[in-house]
């Protein structure tokens, strides 16, 4: 079953809780929280305080995407704030294996994100440890960017590797997802769609969320 994770980066922050509730009412499964530090990406967003303020106010699973250098410094804070999944960037971790173990030791699900130019094989020796791989389909930092079709073969290769190794990890795709690009990433093997501008800008997000979930997908899911 395809799951949809609205990214609050495109929400109206002056009424954030109401925006998040609107997504929950519209049928969202997860809430995607984009954390940016102004170093790993050229933008700054929010810290654990904002994540914690939303926690308990909605039933959505909190999918925390850490676009920060040295994410190991912040794992406990985001976990305590309510993260159900902590996803770090492979490019931001010198000791990726250790960081993943630290996330799991907290009792949290562990994900690793890859920028569009980062090859999949950097995860060859850690794939078994992961609950999720996030394939970035834009360069991280901002919402509302155009989807990069060059990442489709990477999604496809990951789905094949997942099937070959019999893994249960989930494949999440983030960036430029709309009605046209969603079908492409789903056919390539995505399980979870992150969408910011398309969902928060939609007059009726429930229609788009339904459309995402109802696309006839050609790839057989494993
Ligand atoms: C990009 C973020 C994404 C992004 C999604 O750095 O990780 O979650 O904001 O927004 P859209 O769907 O507008 O590309
Ligand atoms: Zn994100």
XYZ file of N, CA and C and ligand atoms in Angstrom:
681
model
N 0.848 -1.215 0.000
C 0.000 0.000 0.000
C 0.877 1.257 0.000
N 0.632 2.131 -0.931
C 1.402 3.377 -1.011
C 1.041 4.266 0.171
N 2.049 4.883 0.758
C 1.777 5.827 1.842
C 2.199 7.234 1.452
N 1.476 8.213 2.001
C 1.719 9.604 1.621
C 2.139 10.406 2.853
N 3.230 11.149 2.673
C 3.813 11.929 3.771
C 3.925 13.399 3.365
N 2.962 14.232 3.756
C 3.069 15.663 3.436
C 4.268 16.295 4.148
N 5.020 17.085 3.404
C 6.158 17.801 3.983
C 5.680 19.180 4.430
N 5.837 19.466 5.722
C 5.290 20.730 6.242
C 6.090 21.955 5.808
N 7.163 21.707 5.054
C 7.952 22.846 4.564
C 7.082 23.836 3.774
N 6.055 23.311 3.124
C 5.201 24.181 2.310
C 3.928 24.606 3.043
N 3.852 24.304 4.349
C 2.658 24.698 5.116
C 2.699 26.196 5.434
N 1.560 26.728 5.812
C 1.488 28.096 6.332
C 1.887 28.019 7.813
N 3.095 28.471 8.124
C 3.627 28.312 9.480
C 2.925 29.201 10.504
N 2.138 30.161 10.047
C 1.421 31.004 11.014
C 0.263 30.229 11.642
N -0.104 29.111 11.020
C -1.151 28.254 11.619
C -0.773 26.798 11.369
N 0.426 26.456 11.822
C 1.014 25.154 11.508
C 0.159 23.973 11.968
N -0.336 24.037 13.199
C -1.106 22.903 13.714
C -2.358 22.670 12.866
N -3.029 23.752 12.511
C -4.235 23.620 11.684
C -3.881 23.022 10.316
N -2.739 23.426 9.766
C -2.286 22.891 8.477
C -2.027 21.373 8.577
N -1.404 20.980 9.678
C -1.085 19.562 9.872
C -2.382 18.760 10.050
N -3.319 19.327 10.793
C -4.605 18.640 10.991
C -5.353 18.501 9.661
N -5.221 19.522 8.809
C -5.861 19.481 7.486
C -5.318 18.280 6.695
N -4.017 18.025 6.790
C -3.421 16.884 6.079
C -3.891 15.563 6.692
N -4.007 15.544 8.002
C -4.479 14.314 8.657
C -5.910 14.004 8.208
N -6.754 15.028 8.198
C -8.147 14.846 7.756
C -8.222 14.417 6.290
N -7.209 14.813 5.517
C -7.217 14.515 4.078
C -6.712 13.122 3.758
N -6.280 12.372 4.779
C -5.877 10.984 4.536
C -4.381 10.742 4.501
N -3.586 11.719 4.976
C -2.132 11.505 5.021
C -1.808 10.377 5.998
N -0.685 9.694 5.749
C -0.281 8.592 6.629
C 0.804 9.044 7.595
N 1.800 9.707 7.055
C 2.930 10.173 7.843
C 2.987 11.697 7.749
N 3.734 12.296 8.692
C 4.039 13.722 8.577
C 5.548 13.840 8.378
N 5.936 14.498 7.293
C 7.363 14.615 6.960
C 7.870 15.970 7.454
N 8.875 15.901 8.347
C 9.384 17.135 8.965
C 10.812 17.371 8.482
N 10.992 18.440 7.726
C 12.285 18.750 7.105
C 13.111 19.649 8.013
N 14.190 19.075 8.544
C 15.050 19.803 9.477
C 16.309 20.259 8.734
N 16.540 21.555 8.678
C 17.682 22.093 7.914
C 18.515 23.012 8.800
N 19.849 22.891 8.642
C 20.759 23.566 9.577
C 21.519 24.756 8.999
N 21.315 25.065 7.717
C 22.061 26.175 7.124
C 23.501 25.824 6.788
N 23.912 24.568 7.007
C 25.271 24.119 6.663
C 25.218 23.002 5.623
N 24.485 21.954 5.977
C 24.349 20.856 5.004
C 23.545 21.333 3.799
N 22.564 22.176 4.064
C 21.749 22.775 2.987
C 21.670 24.291 3.232
N 21.489 25.060 2.171
C 21.485 26.527 2.337
C 20.136 27.067 2.799
N 19.624 26.530 3.901
C 18.337 26.985 4.425
C 18.256 26.520 5.880
N 17.479 27.216 6.673
C 17.285 26.854 8.076
C 15.785 26.700 8.304
N 15.396 25.614 8.965
C 13.954 25.479 9.215
C 13.660 25.413 10.709
N 13.528 24.231 11.237
C 13.052 24.120 12.635
C 13.886 23.112 13.421
N 13.721 23.159 14.726
C 14.421 22.233 15.619
C 13.428 21.355 16.361
N 13.919 20.642 17.375
C 13.054 19.713 18.126
C 11.876 20.401 18.810
N 12.019 21.673 19.111
C 10.944 22.404 19.789
C 9.653 22.397 18.960
N 9.803 22.614 17.669
C 8.620 22.659 16.793
C 8.041 21.253 16.628
N 8.934 20.272 16.467
C 8.468 18.885 16.327
C 7.690 18.492 17.589
N 8.248 18.809 18.749
C 7.612 18.470 20.025
C 6.288 19.184 20.223
N 6.167 20.378 19.679
C 4.920 21.137 19.835
C 3.775 20.495 19.061
N 4.118 19.784 17.975
C 3.073 19.142 17.162
C 2.726 17.753 17.693
N 3.702 17.145 18.361
C 3.516 15.768 18.818
C 2.355 15.678 19.813
N 1.550 14.648 19.643
C 0.415 14.460 20.536
C -0.819 15.229 20.083
N -0.650 16.136 19.149
C -1.791 16.924 18.670
C -2.444 16.268 17.455
N -1.699 15.354 16.810
C -2.231 14.581 15.675
C -1.740 13.148 15.831
N -2.400 12.225 15.109
C -2.007 10.813 15.229
C -1.003 10.377 14.175
N -0.562 11.288 13.341
C 0.337 10.916 12.240
C 1.698 10.455 12.755
N 2.298 9.518 12.042
C 3.653 9.048 12.339
C 4.642 10.155 11.933
N 5.589 10.470 12.816
C 6.514 11.583 12.543
C 7.784 11.077 11.859
N 7.910 11.505 10.625
C 9.004 11.101 9.736
C 9.969 12.292 9.656
N 11.070 12.191 10.410
C 11.962 13.355 10.551
C 13.165 13.215 9.614
N 13.269 14.137 8.684
C 14.324 14.143 7.662
C 15.368 15.175 8.072
N 16.513 14.651 8.539
C 17.558 15.536 9.070
C 18.523 15.959 7.960
N 18.368 17.168 7.484
C 19.317 17.716 6.498
C 20.295 18.599 7.259
N 21.098 17.927 8.109
C 22.033 18.635 8.989
C 23.375 17.911 8.988
N 24.438 18.671 9.188
C 25.753 18.069 9.378
C 25.792 17.449 10.776
N 26.596 16.440 10.948
C 26.759 15.778 12.256
C 25.424 15.468 12.936
N 24.541 14.761 12.259
C 23.211 14.509 12.833
C 23.257 13.748 14.161
N 24.385 13.050 14.421
C 24.482 12.282 15.684
C 24.307 13.173 16.907
N 24.568 14.467 16.747
C 24.448 15.395 17.876
C 22.997 15.649 18.267
N 22.077 15.357 17.367
C 20.684 15.773 17.590
C 19.684 14.616 17.672
N 20.185 13.383 17.563
C 19.270 12.234 17.482
C 18.362 12.135 18.709
N 18.950 12.226 19.887
C 18.162 12.056 21.110
C 17.098 13.147 21.215
N 17.467 14.369 20.902
C 16.510 15.481 21.011
C 15.305 15.278 20.092
N 15.566 14.864 18.853
C 14.446 14.673 17.926
C 13.634 13.433 18.297
N 14.307 12.424 18.819
C 13.566 11.226 19.246
C 12.624 11.593 20.397
N 13.162 12.319 21.374
C 12.330 12.734 22.521
C 11.198 13.655 22.089
N 11.438 14.419 21.028
C 10.406 15.345 20.541
C 9.274 14.610 19.829
N 9.513 13.319 19.475
C 8.414 12.560 18.889
C 8.710 11.857 17.581
N 9.958 11.870 17.126
C 10.274 11.208 15.853
C 10.005 9.710 15.943
N 9.334 9.179 14.913
C 9.146 7.737 14.799
C 10.195 7.164 13.851
N 10.612 7.982 12.911
C 11.666 7.632 11.958
C 12.655 8.786 11.960
N 13.938 8.446 12.081
C 14.979 9.461 11.956
C 15.799 9.114 10.718
N 15.788 10.012 9.751
C 16.532 9.776 8.505
C 17.678 10.765 8.419
N 18.883 10.217 8.277
C 20.086 11.058 8.154
C 20.598 10.952 6.727
N 21.356 11.954 6.308
C 21.956 11.908 4.969
C 23.287 11.174 5.011
N 23.483 10.251 4.071
C 24.764 9.537 3.976
C 25.898 10.552 3.808
N 25.628 11.645 3.080
C 26.674 12.637 2.781
C 27.075 13.434 4.025
N 26.231 13.400 5.060
C 26.482 14.221 6.254
C 27.103 13.419 7.392
N 27.356 12.126 7.159
C 27.857 11.263 8.240
C 29.210 10.668 7.867
N 30.214 10.938 8.675
C 31.514 10.287 8.455
C 31.422 8.823 8.867
N 30.644 8.545 9.906
C 30.512 7.176 10.408
C 29.042 6.771 10.336
N 28.597 6.549 9.117
C 27.168 6.283 8.891
C 26.673 5.052 9.663
N 27.464 4.002 9.653
C 27.030 2.777 10.336
C 26.782 3.053 11.820
N 27.699 3.797 12.431
C 27.548 4.112 13.860
C 26.292 4.955 14.110
N 26.049 5.920 13.252
C 24.880 6.794 13.432
C 23.584 5.969 13.339
N 23.556 5.057 12.393
C 22.364 4.202 12.236
C 22.161 3.355 13.497
N 23.268 2.817 14.028
C 23.140 2.016 15.259
C 22.627 2.889 16.408
N 23.088 4.127 16.468
C 22.645 5.022 17.552
C 21.144 5.305 17.454
N 20.658 5.466 16.243
C 19.210 5.700 16.061
C 18.431 4.477 16.561
N 18.916 3.298 16.166
C 18.199 2.071 16.545
C 18.258 1.837 18.054
N 19.373 2.196 18.639
C 19.528 2.024 20.093
C 18.508 2.878 20.859
N 18.120 4.002 20.261
C 17.109 4.855 20.898
C 15.731 4.195 20.885
N 15.561 3.198 20.002
C 14.248 2.579 19.844
C 13.478 3.211 18.701
N 14.191 3.900 17.832
C 13.577 4.634 16.721
C 13.867 3.895 15.423
N 13.019 4.085 14.419
C 13.318 3.522 13.095
C 14.394 4.370 12.429
N 15.223 3.692 11.613
C 16.377 4.378 11.026
C 16.301 4.419 9.505
N 16.492 5.632 8.967
C 16.511 5.799 7.513
C 17.775 6.521 7.088
N 18.159 6.291 5.825
C 19.281 7.045 5.249
C 18.799 7.668 3.944
N 19.138 8.954 3.761
C 18.757 9.684 2.556
C 19.969 9.842 1.644
N 19.700 9.836 0.340
C 20.755 10.039 -0.656
C 20.385 11.208 -1.557
N 21.317 12.146 -1.695
C 21.131 13.247 -2.646
C 21.080 12.697 -4.077
N 20.550 13.504 -5.011
C 20.426 12.989 -6.378
C 21.741 12.478 -6.976
N 22.865 13.091 -6.656
C 24.135 12.668 -7.276
C 24.837 11.545 -6.512
N 24.290 11.141 -5.381
C 24.962 10.111 -4.564
C 24.571 8.720 -5.048
N 25.562 7.886 -5.352
C 25.221 6.545 -5.852
C 24.664 5.640 -4.761
N 23.848 4.716 -5.211
C 23.198 3.775 -4.305
C 24.196 2.845 -3.618
N 25.311 2.570 -4.296
C 26.215 1.547 -3.735
C 26.899 1.991 -2.445
N 26.752 3.252 -2.046
C 27.311 3.643 -0.743
C 26.531 2.968 0.401
N 25.395 2.346 0.062
C 24.601 1.654 1.094
C 24.754 0.127 1.035
N 25.623 -0.339 0.136
C 25.758 -1.784 -0.084
C 25.937 -2.576 1.214
N 26.741 -2.040 2.119
C 27.091 -2.824 3.316
C 26.261 -2.451 4.539
N 25.216 -1.687 4.325
C 24.413 -1.252 5.476
C 22.915 -1.439 5.218
N 22.580 -1.844 4.007
C 21.171 -1.937 3.604
C 20.333 -2.789 4.572
N 20.913 -3.883 5.040
C 20.190 -4.792 5.949
C 19.813 -4.109 7.261
N 20.529 -3.056 7.618
C 20.317 -2.375 8.903
C 19.187 -1.343 8.839
N 18.728 -1.034 7.634
C 17.860 0.141 7.473
C 16.369 -0.187 7.415
N 15.575 0.717 7.993
C 14.117 0.609 7.886
C 13.624 1.363 6.655
N 14.422 2.315 6.189
C 13.964 3.151 5.082
C 15.160 3.728 4.325
N 15.016 3.841 3.025
C 15.978 4.615 2.227
C 15.189 5.722 1.545
N 15.666 6.932 1.728
C 14.999 8.096 1.138
C 15.805 8.536 -0.088
N 15.196 8.417 -1.237
C 15.853 8.865 -2.466
C 15.394 10.296 -2.744
N 16.338 11.224 -2.702
C 15.998 12.623 -2.988
C 15.840 12.796 -4.502
N 14.707 13.387 -4.882
C 14.478 13.637 -6.305
C 14.563 15.126 -6.626
N 15.090 15.902 -5.664
C 15.551 17.283 -5.885
C 16.800 17.432 -5.014
N 17.566 18.465 -5.249
C 18.669 18.752 -4.325
C 18.062 19.378 -3.082
N 18.363 18.810 -1.893
C 17.651 19.260 -0.695
C 17.930 20.716 -0.344
N 16.965 21.318 0.312
C 17.122 22.706 0.762
C 15.852 23.529 0.648
N 15.052 23.216 -0.346
C 13.862 24.048 -0.584
C 12.709 23.208 -1.107
N 11.501 23.647 -0.799
C 10.316 23.038 -1.380
C 10.066 23.643 -2.757
N 9.166 23.036 -3.500
C 8.714 23.606 -4.768
C 9.705 23.515 -5.915
N 10.684 22.620 -5.837
C 11.637 22.481 -6.942
C 11.145 21.414 -7.927
N 11.802 21.446 -9.093
C 11.388 20.513 -10.136
C 12.013 19.125 -9.951
N 11.208 18.125 -10.142
C 11.623 16.717 -10.058
C 12.782 16.427 -11.025
N 13.768 15.649 -10.544
C 14.920 15.272 -11.377
C 14.714 13.835 -11.873
N 14.345 13.655 -13.154
C 14.020 12.304 -13.637
C 15.208 11.349 -13.620
N 16.424 11.885 -13.580
C 17.630 11.039 -13.533
C 17.693 10.130 -12.321
N 16.862 10.369 -11.297
C 16.909 9.488 -10.110
C 16.042 8.235 -10.288
N 15.243 8.190 -11.350
C 14.345 7.033 -11.511
C 15.111 5.698 -11.582
N 16.226 5.627 -12.337
C 16.965 4.348 -12.349
C 17.493 3.963 -10.963
N 17.777 4.958 -10.132
C 18.268 4.656 -8.777
C 17.145 4.022 -7.937
N 15.940 4.543 -8.067
C 14.788 3.977 -7.338
C 14.564 2.537 -7.803
N 14.627 2.367 -9.114
C 14.451 1.054 -9.703
C 15.512 0.060 -9.211
N 16.756 0.505 -9.189
C 17.852 -0.372 -8.748
C 17.684 -0.742 -7.277
N 17.224 0.227 -6.471
C 17.020 -0.052 -5.044
C 15.886 -1.069 -4.861
N 14.808 -0.888 -5.619
C 13.685 -1.837 -5.521
C 14.144 -3.238 -5.910
N 14.998 -3.326 -6.916
C 15.499 -4.644 -7.338
C 16.391 -5.266 -6.269
N 17.246 -4.445 -5.688
C 18.159 -4.926 -4.637
C 17.359 -5.393 -3.419
N 16.323 -4.617 -3.105
C 15.458 -4.960 -1.972
C 14.816 -6.339 -2.200
N 14.312 -6.545 -3.401
C 13.679 -7.839 -3.723
C 14.721 -8.958 -3.694
N 15.893 -8.687 -4.278
C 16.947 -9.708 -4.366
C 17.385 -10.166 -2.974
N 17.519 -9.181 -2.069
C 17.995 -9.538 -0.718
C 16.843 -9.901 0.240
N 15.610 -9.755 -0.241
C 14.445 -10.078 0.595
C 14.301 -9.132 1.778
N 14.562 -7.861 1.547
C 14.536 -6.877 2.644
C 13.149 -6.282 2.810
N 12.896 -5.784 4.042
C 11.578 -5.176 4.269
C 11.678 -3.654 4.340
N 12.841 -3.084 4.035
C 12.978 -1.617 4.123
C 12.009 -0.936 3.165
N 11.646 0.303 3.500
C 10.719 1.032 2.653
C 11.484 2.056 1.821
N 10.984 2.280 0.621
C 11.625 3.222 -0.298
C 10.771 4.490 -0.346
N 11.376 5.581 0.109
C 10.665 6.860 0.139
C 11.293 7.791 -0.897
N 10.458 8.541 -1.569
C 10.975 9.486 -2.570
C 10.467 10.878 -2.209
N 11.390 11.852 -2.294
C 11.134 13.192 -1.759
C 11.642 14.260 -2.724
N 10.708 15.112 -3.164
C 11.096 16.268 -3.978
C 10.400 16.299 -5.326
N 9.607 17.347 -5.544
C 8.965 17.538 -6.849
C 7.883 16.518 -7.161
N 7.289 15.931 -6.114
C 6.254 14.914 -6.359
C 4.897 15.589 -6.584
N 4.303 15.263 -7.705
C 2.960 15.754 -8.035
C 2.251 14.633 -8.803
N 1.098 14.946 -9.364
C 0.326 13.889 -10.028
C 1.091 13.231 -11.183
N 1.923 14.020 -11.864
C 2.654 13.466 -13.012
C 3.871 12.657 -12.605
N 4.600 13.164 -11.598
C 5.847 12.476 -11.235
C 5.575 11.293 -10.291
N 4.483 11.349 -9.535
C 4.194 10.275 -8.579
C 4.100 8.928 -9.290
N 3.420 8.904 -10.414
C 3.233 7.630 -11.104
C 4.574 7.069 -11.571
N 5.494 7.962 -11.948
C 6.813 7.492 -12.402
C 7.602 6.862 -11.251
N 7.570 7.519 -10.075
C 8.359 6.965 -8.964
C 7.700 5.702 -8.400
N 6.372 5.650 -8.472
C 5.693 4.437 -8.000
C 6.017 3.261 -8.919
N 6.028 3.514 -10.205
C 6.386 2.440 -11.140
C 7.835 2.011 -10.972
N 8.679 2.939 -10.539
C 10.090 2.587 -10.325
C 10.260 1.783 -9.033
N 9.274 1.878 -8.101
C 9.366 1.059 -6.893
C 9.206 1.793 -5.572
N 8.787 3.061 -5.597
C 8.620 3.805 -4.343
C 7.456 3.249 -3.523
N 7.628 3.270 -2.184
C 6.553 2.859 -1.276
C 5.906 4.070 -0.616
N 6.699 5.110 -0.385
C 6.217 6.283 0.352
C 6.520 7.540 -0.469
N 5.501 8.355 -0.649
C 5.667 9.598 -1.398
C 5.656 10.769 -0.433
N 6.697 11.598 -0.497
C 6.704 12.862 0.242
C 6.256 13.934 -0.744
N 5.340 14.786 -0.310
C 4.941 15.894 -1.182
C 4.655 17.115 -0.323
N 5.246 18.233 -0.704
C 5.054 19.470 0.039
C 4.177 20.433 -0.717
N 4.761 21.115 -1.713
C 4.014 22.163 -2.413
C 2.763 21.626 -3.094
N 2.840 20.421 -3.657
C 1.663 19.894 -4.369
C 0.492 19.708 -3.402
N 0.762 19.214 -2.195
C -0.334 18.945 -1.257
C -0.815 20.203 -0.554
N 0.135 21.006 -0.047
C -0.305 22.204 0.690
C -0.889 23.258 -0.246
N -0.532 23.166 -1.536
C -1.078 24.132 -2.494
C -2.365 23.647 -3.134
N -2.763 22.419 -2.857
C -3.961 21.874 -3.517
C -5.224 22.406 -2.852
N -6.236 22.762 -3.640
C -7.493 23.223 -3.044
C -8.132 22.121 -2.200
N -8.000 20.864 -2.668
C -8.528 19.728 -1.908
C -7.451 18.635 -1.837
N -6.601 18.694 -0.807
C -5.495 17.719 -0.750
C -5.960 16.274 -0.693
N -7.195 16.040 -0.189
C -7.647 14.641 -0.091
C -7.757 14.013 -1.482
N -8.111 14.824 -2.471
C -8.228 14.291 -3.843
C -6.863 13.829 -4.340
N -5.835 14.642 -4.072
C -4.496 14.305 -4.546
C -3.942 13.097 -3.778
N -4.190 13.072 -2.475
C -3.712 11.934 -1.674
C -4.371 10.645 -2.174
N -5.664 10.721 -2.453
C -6.366 9.560 -3.013
C -5.800 9.147 -4.343
N -5.521 10.150 -5.175
C -4.961 9.848 -6.503
C -3.616 9.154 -6.344
N -2.778 9.657 -5.435
C -1.474 9.023 -5.195
C -1.644 7.547 -4.814
N -2.676 7.294 -3.999
C -2.845 5.930 -3.495
C -3.507 4.999 -4.507
N -4.201 5.587 -5.468
C -4.983 4.764 -6.399
C -4.302 4.550 -7.747
N -3.140 5.168 -7.977
C -2.480 4.987 -9.270
C -2.298 3.500 -9.561
N -2.639 3.076 -10.780
C -2.359 1.671 -11.114
C -0.845 1.520 -11.296
N -0.209 0.815 -10.368
C 1.249 0.703 -10.395
C 1.653 -0.568 -11.125
N 2.601 -0.396 -12.047
C 2.999 -1.549 -12.860
C 3.911 -2.500 -12.096
N 4.763 -1.933 -11.218
C 5.729 -2.804 -10.513
C 5.036 -3.606 -9.415
N 5.338 -4.887 -9.352
C 4.779 -5.721 -8.285
C 5.551 -5.420 -7.008
N 4.838 -5.058 -5.934
C 5.515 -4.720 -4.672
C 5.940 -5.989 -3.937
N 7.062 -5.886 -3.218
C 7.521 -7.059 -2.453
C 7.486 -6.746 -0.973
C 13.633 19.259 0.222
C 12.761 18.581 1.266
C 11.477 18.062 0.704
C 10.678 19.081 -0.032
C 9.405 18.557 -0.586
O 14.803 19.666 0.791
O 13.429 17.498 1.833
O 10.743 17.374 1.698
O 10.443 20.195 0.728
O 8.723 19.620 -1.162
P 8.145 19.584 -2.650
O 7.171 18.459 -2.700
O 7.539 20.914 -2.818
O 9.324 19.357 -3.584
Zn 12.300 15.994 3.062
